[in-house]
């Protein structure tokens, strides 16, 4: 199958809507990373997502809807604080896990009784979602285990020949995936850290905790147990306060005739003068924006990416460290 990349306009959106209604897959931009969308009402289309990505069959998908869509068509809201979160953060990079009404097919939620819902803020994505007016289930548009794509070209690199269309909405402004928040309980629980931080949620709800992923048998967010975000080269991760060890490793790789690159926040770059660098930026938002891009750039030119950890795990750094541990840890 030929894979087209088309800039978002009325024509490409009409084509995307037609493909979705015909049970096909469409690559689409969001403000976080690109998604691989299908109609959430069409079990055969949803199965194509799992096949195209090589995704484990027990990892549920997020349903994406436009900003005027009434999510109570799809889910039950049982906690009052959910309305405050919707008002504050949606549309935006927050995904809410709620009890499903069963409208979105069970293939998309892997037979579970909850559904993750998200309203992307990306203008082109909103236009597409409005035109299609269906819940579009979409994982990140990469092959399973690989780094998530932040441009249409990166989607093409992974899925060329497997899908008919990628809507090109430019480079994603966020750079890491949405925060996944379980809001079925009295205290909201973060299943996956992201751009909407624990601190931001606490400022609205007054309380928020990280789900512990070791609490017995029931894994709340199946995605967290899989290998993920990995570039196709060797990687290593060093602590922020142990730059000497990173430099030692770099020299060791050079001595083996390898090409190492150090991937780090720009504010520590002066410690690595004269070395190959993948610079992530100065602020936590810049670092999130550049992270996957630098991993994908790195896999093309490095034998090994030597990543430096963030200086803390607060704010957006929590989400960045979650991705860094999985991609480079
Ligand atoms: O920013 C994002 O969220 C991107 C863009 C495309 O929207 N999507 C994304 O999808 O990252 P995916 O499939 O790569 O990751 C979805 C995560 C997985 O960790 C999955 O286990 C979790 O959300 N998830 C989905 N549905 C869930 C549910 N019903 N209960 C708990 N976790 C769920
Ligand atoms: Mg993913």
GROMACS .gro file of N, CA and C and ligand atoms in nm, residues 53 55 140 142 148 177 228, ligand 2:
model
   22
   53UNK      N    1   0.126  -0.192   1.429
   53UNK     CA    2   0.229  -0.154   1.527
   53UNK      C    3   0.305  -0.272   1.585
   55UNK      N    4   0.164  -0.429   1.831
   55UNK     CA    5   0.135  -0.393   1.972
   55UNK      C    6   0.081  -0.513   2.048
  140UNK      N    7   0.034   0.596   2.000
  140UNK     CA    8   0.139   0.669   1.930
  140UNK      C    9   0.172   0.594   1.800
  142UNK      N   10   0.409   0.479   1.620
  142UNK     CA   11   0.540   0.416   1.600
  142UNK      C   12   0.522   0.265   1.603
  148UNK      N   13   0.849   0.727   2.011
  148UNK     CA   14   0.727   0.786   1.955
  148UNK      C   15   0.761   0.898   1.857
  177UNK      N   16   0.421   1.204   2.549
  177UNK     CA   17   0.280   1.171   2.548
  177UNK      C   18   0.205   1.234   2.666
  228UNK      N   19   0.983   0.021   2.580
  228UNK     CA   20   0.918   0.136   2.515
  228UNK      C   21   1.020   0.242   2.477
  331LIG    MG1   22   0.310   0.462   2.268
   0.00000   0.00000   0.00000
